[in-house]
Short mmCIF file of C-alpha atoms in Angstrom, two decimals:
data_model
loop_
_atom_site.label_atom_id
_atom_site.label_comp_id
_atom_site.label_asym_id
_atom_site.label_seq_id
_atom_site.Cartn_x
_atom_site.Cartn_y
_atom_site.Cartn_z
CA MET D 25 15.76 -46.55 -31.82
CA GLU D 26 18.32 -49.34 -32.39
CA HIS D 27 15.70 -52.05 -32.82
CA GLU D 28 13.70 -49.81 -35.14
CA LYS D 29 16.82 -49.33 -37.28
CA ILE D 30 17.15 -53.10 -37.61
CA VAL D 31 13.53 -53.33 -38.77
CA VAL D 32 14.08 -50.57 -41.35
CA GLY D 33 17.27 -52.23 -42.57
CA LEU D 34 15.49 -55.56 -43.11
CA LEU D 35 12.58 -53.78 -44.79
CA ARG D 36 15.00 -52.22 -47.27
CA THR D 37 16.48 -55.66 -47.83
CA ALA D 38 13.04 -57.07 -48.63
CA ILE D 39 11.73 -54.45 -51.09
CA GLY D 40 14.49 -51.90 -51.71
CA ARG D 41 18.07 -51.64 -52.87
CA CYS D 42 19.92 -51.14 -49.56
CA PRO D 43 20.40 -54.53 -47.86
CA ALA D 44 21.10 -54.70 -44.14
CA GLU D 45 24.54 -55.61 -42.84
CA ILE D 46 24.65 -59.21 -41.69
CA LYS D 47 27.34 -58.28 -39.12
CA GLU D 48 24.87 -56.00 -37.31
CA LEU D 49 22.33 -58.82 -37.14
CA GLU D 50 24.86 -61.29 -35.77
CA MET D 51 25.38 -59.02 -32.73
CA LEU D 52 21.69 -59.17 -31.67
CA SER D 53 20.69 -61.14 -28.60
CA GLY D 54 17.58 -63.27 -28.24
CA GLN D 55 15.86 -60.39 -26.42
CA ASP D 56 16.84 -58.02 -29.22
CA TRP D 57 15.17 -60.29 -31.76
CA LYS D 58 12.02 -60.37 -29.67
CA GLU D 59 11.93 -56.57 -29.79
CA VAL D 60 12.47 -56.61 -33.56
CA TYR D 61 9.60 -59.08 -33.91
CA LYS D 62 7.32 -56.92 -31.75
CA ILE D 63 8.07 -53.78 -33.75
CA ALA D 64 7.67 -55.53 -37.12
CA SER D 65 4.31 -56.94 -36.04
CA GLY D 66 3.05 -53.59 -34.76
CA GLN D 67 4.19 -51.82 -37.92
CA GLY D 68 2.30 -54.22 -40.20
CA VAL D 69 5.45 -55.55 -41.89
CA LEU D 70 6.08 -58.86 -40.11
CA ALA D 71 6.05 -60.93 -43.32
CA LEU D 72 8.20 -58.38 -45.16
CA ILE D 73 10.85 -58.44 -42.45
CA TRP D 74 10.86 -62.23 -42.69
CA ASP D 75 11.48 -61.83 -46.45
CA GLY D 76 14.45 -59.63 -45.60
CA LEU D 77 15.85 -62.22 -43.23
CA LYS D 78 15.42 -64.94 -45.84
CA LYS D 79 17.18 -62.86 -48.49
CA LEU D 80 20.19 -62.57 -46.20
CA SER D 81 19.90 -66.22 -45.11
CA ALA D 82 19.85 -64.77 -41.61
CA GLU D 83 16.81 -66.51 -40.16
CA TYR D 84 19.15 -68.94 -38.40
CA LEU D 85 20.19 -66.08 -36.11
CA LEU D 86 16.81 -66.08 -34.38
CA PRO D 87 16.20 -68.19 -31.26
CA ARG D 88 14.50 -71.42 -32.33
CA GLU D 89 11.22 -70.70 -30.52
CA LEU D 90 10.95 -67.21 -32.00
CA ARG D 91 11.85 -68.49 -35.46
CA LEU D 92 9.03 -71.03 -35.33
CA GLN D 93 6.61 -68.36 -34.06
CA TRP D 94 7.62 -66.04 -36.89
CA VAL D 95 7.16 -68.74 -39.54
CA LEU D 96 3.76 -69.65 -38.11
CA ASN D 97 2.54 -66.06 -38.17
CA VAL D 98 3.81 -65.46 -41.71
CA GLU D 99 1.81 -68.53 -42.75
CA LYS D 100 -1.25 -67.04 -41.02
CA ILE D 101 -0.77 -63.81 -42.97
CA GLU D 102 -0.53 -65.78 -46.22
CA ASN D 103 -3.61 -67.84 -45.39
CA ARG D 104 -5.57 -64.71 -44.46
CA PHE D 105 -4.60 -63.08 -47.76
CA ALA D 106 -5.76 -66.16 -49.68
CA ARG D 107 -9.01 -66.18 -47.74
CA TYR D 108 -9.61 -62.46 -48.32
CA THR D 109 -8.85 -62.83 -52.03
CA ARG D 110 -11.20 -65.80 -52.35
CA THR D 111 -13.94 -64.01 -50.42
CA ALA D 112 -13.61 -60.84 -52.51
CA GLY D 113 -13.92 -62.92 -55.66
CA GLU D 114 -17.01 -64.70 -54.37
CA LEU D 115 -18.58 -61.39 -53.34
CA ALA D 116 -17.86 -59.99 -56.80
CA GLY D 117 -19.62 -62.98 -58.34
CA GLU D 118 -22.68 -62.54 -56.13
CA LEU D 119 -22.98 -58.82 -56.80
CA ALA D 120 -22.38 -59.28 -60.54
CA ARG D 121 -25.71 -61.13 -60.66
CA GLN D 122 -27.27 -57.88 -59.43
CA GLU D 123 -25.32 -55.95 -62.09
CA ILE D 124 -23.10 -54.38 -59.41
CA ARG D 125 -19.37 -54.05 -59.97
CA ILE D 126 -16.75 -53.91 -57.20
CA MET D 127 -13.77 -51.58 -57.08
CA ILE D 128 -11.24 -52.52 -54.42
CA LEU D 129 -9.72 -49.69 -52.40
CA LYS D 130 -6.22 -50.23 -50.92
CA GLY D 131 -5.75 -53.81 -49.67
CA LEU D 132 -5.87 -56.45 -52.34
CA GLY D 133 -5.26 -53.98 -55.15
CA LEU D 134 -2.05 -52.69 -53.57
CA ALA D 135 -0.86 -56.19 -52.70
CA SER D 136 -0.12 -56.83 -56.38
CA LEU D 137 2.62 -54.17 -56.17
CA TYR D 138 4.59 -56.17 -53.58
CA PRO D 139 7.28 -58.74 -54.45
CA VAL D 140 5.15 -61.30 -52.56
CA PRO D 141 1.52 -60.06 -52.70
CA ALA D 142 0.44 -62.34 -49.84
CA HIS D 143 2.93 -60.59 -47.53
CA ARG D 144 1.11 -57.25 -47.67
CA GLU D 145 -0.96 -57.28 -44.48
CA GLY D 146 -4.51 -55.94 -44.57
CA GLY D 147 -7.63 -55.56 -42.46
CA ASP D 148 -11.07 -54.94 -43.95
CA ILE D 149 -12.05 -55.37 -47.59
CA ASP D 150 -12.78 -51.79 -48.68
CA VAL D 151 -15.04 -51.56 -51.71
CA TRP D 152 -16.77 -48.95 -53.85
CA LEU D 153 -19.70 -50.23 -55.91
CA PHE D 154 -19.62 -47.62 -58.68
CA GLY D 155 -22.34 -45.53 -57.06
CA LYS D 156 -24.49 -48.48 -55.97
CA CYS D 157 -23.72 -48.44 -52.24
CA GLU D 158 -27.40 -48.67 -51.25
CA GLU D 159 -28.03 -51.51 -53.67
CA GLY D 160 -25.08 -53.37 -52.15
CA ASN D 161 -26.48 -52.89 -48.65
CA LYS D 162 -29.88 -54.11 -49.78
CA TRP D 163 -28.36 -57.22 -51.35
CA ALA D 164 -26.61 -57.99 -48.05
CA GLU D 165 -29.78 -57.48 -46.00
CA ASP D 166 -31.84 -59.58 -48.44
CA ASN D 167 -29.35 -62.39 -47.85
CA GLY D 168 -29.65 -62.21 -44.07
CA ILE D 169 -26.47 -60.23 -43.51
CA ASP D 170 -26.53 -57.53 -40.82
CA VAL D 171 -25.44 -54.17 -42.22
CA ASN D 172 -24.12 -51.44 -39.92
CA VAL D 173 -24.94 -48.01 -41.35
CA ASP D 174 -23.90 -45.90 -38.34
CA TYR D 175 -21.12 -44.18 -40.27
CA TYR D 176 -22.10 -41.96 -43.21
CA LYS D 177 -18.84 -42.59 -45.08
CA HIS D 178 -19.36 -46.34 -45.45
CA SER D 179 -21.51 -49.18 -44.21
CA LYS D 180 -20.00 -52.33 -42.75
CA PHE D 181 -21.01 -55.97 -42.94
CA TYR D 182 -19.41 -59.39 -42.68
CA TYR D 183 -19.38 -61.69 -45.68
CA ARG D 184 -18.17 -65.21 -44.90
CA ALA D 185 -16.82 -63.79 -41.59
CA ILE D 186 -14.67 -61.21 -43.44
CA PRO D 187 -15.33 -57.50 -42.67
CA VAL D 188 -16.39 -55.48 -45.72
CA GLU D 189 -16.60 -51.67 -45.77
CA ASN D 190 -18.97 -50.52 -48.51
CA HIS D 191 -18.06 -46.91 -49.31
CA GLN D 192 -20.57 -44.18 -50.01
CA TYR D 193 -17.73 -41.65 -49.90
CA PHE D 194 -14.00 -42.09 -50.34
CA LEU D 195 -13.02 -39.40 -47.84
CA ASN D 196 -14.34 -37.77 -44.68
CA VAL D 197 -16.19 -35.00 -46.52
CA LYS D 198 -18.04 -33.74 -43.44
CA MET D 199 -14.87 -32.89 -41.56
CA ASP D 200 -12.75 -30.67 -43.78
CA THR D 201 -12.92 -28.66 -47.01
CA VAL D 202 -9.79 -30.43 -48.29
CA ASP D 203 -11.65 -33.74 -48.27
CA LYS D 204 -14.61 -32.20 -50.09
CA CYS D 205 -12.31 -30.85 -52.76
CA LEU D 206 -10.41 -34.11 -53.14
CA GLU D 207 -13.62 -36.17 -53.18
CA LYS D 208 -14.78 -34.25 -56.24
CA LYS D 209 -11.41 -34.70 -57.93
CA LEU D 210 -11.52 -38.45 -57.27
CA TYR D 211 -14.94 -38.70 -58.91
CA ASP D 212 -13.71 -36.63 -61.85
CA ILE D 213 -10.79 -39.01 -62.30
CA LEU D 214 -13.11 -42.03 -62.26
CA ALA D 215 -15.28 -40.37 -64.88
CA ASP D 216 -12.30 -39.74 -67.17
CA CYS D 217 -9.95 -42.69 -66.56
CA PRO D 218 -10.73 -46.41 -66.88
CA CYS D 219 -10.30 -48.72 -63.90
CA ALA D 220 -8.05 -51.75 -64.21
CA GLU D 221 -9.35 -55.31 -64.05
CA LEU D 222 -8.21 -57.60 -61.26
CA PRO D 223 -9.36 -61.14 -62.17
CA VAL D 224 -10.10 -63.29 -59.12
CA GLN D 225 -11.51 -66.82 -59.45
CA ALA D 226 -13.19 -66.17 -62.81
CA ASN D 227 -14.81 -63.03 -61.37
CA LYS D 228 -13.82 -59.45 -62.02
CA LEU D 229 -12.72 -56.99 -59.40
CA TRP D 230 -11.60 -53.52 -60.35
CA THR D 231 -8.81 -51.30 -59.07
CA PRO D 232 -8.68 -47.50 -59.30
CA PRO D 233 -6.70 -45.60 -61.95
CA ALA D 234 -3.21 -44.46 -60.97
CA ASP D 235 -4.30 -40.79 -60.77
CA PHE D 236 -6.98 -41.80 -58.26
CA ASN D 237 -4.59 -43.80 -56.09
CA ALA D 238 -1.97 -41.05 -56.06
CA LEU D 239 -4.43 -38.69 -54.34
CA PHE D 240 -6.38 -41.26 -52.35
CA LEU D 241 -3.40 -43.05 -50.82
CA LEU D 242 -1.75 -39.78 -49.83
CA ARG D 243 -4.89 -38.32 -48.24
CA HIS D 244 -5.68 -41.61 -46.51
CA ALA D 245 -2.19 -41.69 -44.98
CA ALA D 246 -2.42 -38.00 -44.01
CA VAL D 247 -5.73 -38.45 -42.17
CA HIS D 248 -4.43 -41.53 -40.35
CA PHE D 249 -1.28 -39.64 -39.44
CA ALA D 250 -3.32 -36.83 -37.88
CA SER D 251 -5.51 -39.21 -35.87
CA GLU D 252 -4.29 -42.60 -34.67
CA GLY D 253 -0.99 -42.56 -36.55
CA ILE D 254 0.58 -44.36 -39.50
CA VAL D 255 2.92 -47.34 -39.67
CA LEU D 256 5.66 -48.57 -41.98
CA ARG D 257 3.10 -50.37 -44.15
CA HIS D 258 1.74 -46.98 -45.30
CA PHE D 259 5.22 -45.99 -46.47
CA CYS D 260 5.63 -49.30 -48.31
CA ASP D 261 2.33 -48.78 -50.14
CA TRP D 262 3.32 -45.28 -51.18
CA ALA D 263 6.86 -46.06 -52.38
CA LEU D 264 5.84 -49.25 -54.21
CA PHE D 265 2.90 -47.45 -55.84
CA TRP D 266 5.23 -44.86 -57.37
CA GLN D 267 7.79 -47.48 -58.34
CA LYS D 268 5.23 -49.61 -60.19
CA CYS D 269 2.59 -47.07 -61.30
CA GLY D 270 4.26 -43.67 -61.26
CA GLN D 271 4.60 -43.49 -65.04
CA LYS D 272 0.79 -43.63 -65.35
CA VAL D 273 0.16 -40.58 -63.13
CA ASP D 274 -0.61 -37.15 -64.59
CA VAL D 275 2.19 -35.48 -62.61
CA GLY D 276 1.19 -31.92 -63.45
CA ALA D 277 -2.39 -32.36 -62.26
CA PHE D 278 -1.22 -34.23 -59.17
CA MET D 279 1.26 -31.55 -58.09
CA ASN D 280 -1.27 -28.77 -58.78
CA THR D 281 -3.76 -30.52 -56.52
CA LEU D 282 -1.22 -30.84 -53.71
CA GLU D 283 -0.45 -27.14 -53.90
CA GLY D 284 -4.11 -26.15 -54.19
CA THR D 285 -5.18 -28.19 -51.16
CA GLY D 286 -2.23 -27.36 -48.94
CA LEU D 287 -1.03 -30.98 -48.86
CA LEU D 288 2.35 -30.36 -50.43
CA GLU D 289 4.31 -29.98 -47.19
CA PHE D 290 2.92 -33.22 -45.76
CA ALA D 291 3.51 -34.96 -49.09
CA ARG D 292 7.15 -33.86 -49.21
CA VAL D 293 8.01 -35.15 -45.75
CA PHE D 294 5.90 -38.32 -46.06
CA THR D 295 7.43 -39.12 -49.45
CA ALA D 296 11.00 -38.51 -48.30
CA LEU D 297 10.47 -40.84 -45.35
CA ALA D 298 8.76 -43.47 -47.51
CA PHE D 299 11.71 -43.80 -49.87
CA ASP D 300 14.23 -43.62 -47.04
CA VAL D 301 12.69 -46.44 -45.01
CA THR D 302 12.02 -48.70 -48.02
CA GLY D 303 15.27 -48.11 -49.87
CA ILE D 304 13.38 -47.71 -53.16
CA ASP D 305 14.85 -45.27 -55.70
CA PRO D 306 12.94 -41.96 -55.27
CA CYS D 307 13.46 -40.90 -58.90
CA CYS D 308 10.11 -42.52 -59.75
CA CYS D 309 8.18 -39.93 -57.69
CA PRO D 310 7.78 -36.24 -58.66
CA VAL D 311 7.29 -34.96 -55.11
CA PRO D 312 10.46 -33.07 -54.11
CA PRO D 313 12.00 -34.07 -50.77
CA GLY D 314 11.07 -31.93 -47.80
CA GLU D 315 13.62 -29.36 -46.67
CA ASN D 316 12.22 -29.11 -43.14
CA LYS D 317 14.59 -31.48 -41.34
CA GLN D 318 12.95 -30.83 -37.98
CA LEU D 319 9.56 -31.90 -39.34
CA TYR D 320 11.16 -34.94 -40.99
CA ARG D 321 12.66 -36.09 -37.69
CA ARG D 322 9.43 -35.41 -35.83
CA MET D 323 7.40 -37.52 -38.24
CA GLN D 324 10.08 -40.22 -38.23
CA ASN D 325 10.05 -40.41 -34.43
CA GLU D 326 6.26 -40.41 -34.40
CA VAL D 327 6.02 -43.33 -36.83
CA LEU D 328 8.79 -45.49 -35.40
CA SER D 329 7.46 -45.14 -31.86
CA VAL D 330 3.82 -45.71 -32.83
CA VAL D 331 3.88 -49.28 -31.48
CA VAL D 332 4.44 -47.90 -27.99
CA GLN D 333 2.33 -44.75 -28.27
CA ASN D 334 -0.82 -46.35 -29.63
CA LYS D 335 -1.51 -48.66 -26.70
CA PRO D 336 -3.00 -47.50 -23.41
CA ILE D 337 -1.71 -48.92 -20.14
CA GLY D 338 -4.69 -50.91 -18.91
CA LYS D 339 -8.08 -51.66 -20.45
CA SER D 340 -10.52 -49.88 -18.16
CA ALA D 341 -12.96 -47.40 -19.72
CA PHE D 342 -11.31 -44.47 -17.95
CA THR D 343 -7.79 -45.54 -19.03
CA VAL D 344 -8.83 -45.88 -22.68
CA PHE D 345 -10.68 -42.55 -22.61
CA LEU D 346 -7.70 -40.78 -21.04
CA PHE D 347 -5.34 -42.33 -23.58
CA LYS D 348 -7.52 -41.22 -26.51
CA ALA D 349 -7.91 -37.71 -25.10
CA ARG D 350 -4.14 -37.30 -24.68
CA ARG D 351 -3.47 -38.67 -28.15
CA PHE D 352 -6.10 -36.36 -29.63
CA PHE D 353 -4.79 -33.15 -28.09
CA SER D 354 -1.15 -34.05 -28.70
CA SER D 355 -1.94 -34.25 -32.43
CA ARG D 356 -2.51 -30.50 -32.87
CA TRP D 357 0.76 -30.06 -34.75
CA LYS D 358 -0.27 -32.85 -37.13
CA HIS D 359 -3.70 -31.28 -37.65
CA LYS D 360 -2.05 -28.10 -38.98
CA LEU D 361 -0.10 -30.19 -41.47
CA VAL D 362 -3.12 -32.09 -42.79
CA TYR D 363 -6.25 -29.92 -42.44
CA ARG D 364 -7.32 -26.43 -43.40
CA SER D 365 -9.96 -26.13 -40.70
CA ALA D 366 -9.17 -24.92 -37.18
CA PHE D 367 -8.38 -27.56 -34.55
CA VAL D 368 -11.44 -26.48 -32.56
CA SER D 369 -13.65 -27.63 -35.42
CA ARG D 370 -12.10 -31.09 -35.18
CA ILE D 371 -12.90 -31.10 -31.46
CA GLY D 372 -16.52 -30.28 -32.25
CA TYR D 373 -16.70 -32.96 -34.92
CA SER D 374 -15.20 -35.58 -32.59
CA VAL D 375 -17.57 -34.70 -29.74
CA ALA D 376 -20.58 -34.87 -32.07
CA GLU D 377 -19.54 -38.27 -33.44
CA HIS D 378 -19.00 -39.74 -29.96
CA LEU D 379 -22.35 -38.40 -28.74
CA LYS D 380 -24.03 -39.94 -31.75
CA HIS D 381 -22.17 -43.24 -31.39
CA PRO D 382 -21.09 -43.69 -27.71
CA HIS D 383 -19.60 -47.13 -28.39
CA LEU D 384 -16.80 -45.39 -30.35
CA LEU D 385 -15.51 -43.88 -27.11
CA LEU D 386 -13.68 -47.06 -26.14
CA LYS D 387 -12.44 -47.97 -29.62
CA LEU D 388 -8.77 -47.20 -30.18
CA ARG D 389 -9.17 -46.86 -33.96
#
């Protein structure tokens, strides 16, 4: 875990209040730095770790070739962010002509919470069209864009070569009663609380209210944790959200929901880890730290080793299937922490989904 500790220390340097010790960094070999780079990349925090190095003026410690590679990939992350932002703005302009508004989930909306927004790595552009999912799909099809509607939760299409997930539902409501309950609460929040504007290139995007994000981000992280796993980026999102938006959250309603849905234990451990690894002051978050030290260490080990665990050895169909099966059945302890339903029901759901969509069998995520 020594290399992982270096990554966490530099992450705290970048966004928290606990800078890493330069003496520890000076003792690292070229091979050590390669491991640090690999972990940072796999954890979705490569640009943030570079920020930490820059803050300490420690980038000179890296071997020249690795330093150049790191700079190049940070530039790629920045360029991708600019491209995603531009594309989201253009999409908002196109849909506005159809009287369709776009609310951004995660991604670009959360990036504004980071010291350097362009250094928050993302994947798809996740959108909710204020109840006009079908109209959004029709607009895409009318413009010659192929729309994949295999998944009930959201459709998927590519706009200017950027993947867009158009959400019909926020959560996986067919899998667990917790998601059904939270889905309703999220809609209630949207009905009662105004969304915030996110101006992009003279077009308007919208971001969810703080009460929405408090529940959505936590449940999203919990579901990922129980399936393919979470990475340090999820912790950064959570800690920075509370640091920047915590005062806007209805704390009483939020805590009541956690208790009512059985999410409190997960929230306590996840939150404690989030503030520990980021070095952000936890006083901004109402969730009390978890007292289950064994569970804390188990989640910590799970997250920090996810770069190794989440890759099968080999790429054959059988190898990938075996890897996914082992990962699935080893997650039973996580299922109990996140879901109300019995683990056997998750097995049935997974089998049904793979029978319906066989191509998913070889997808790692």
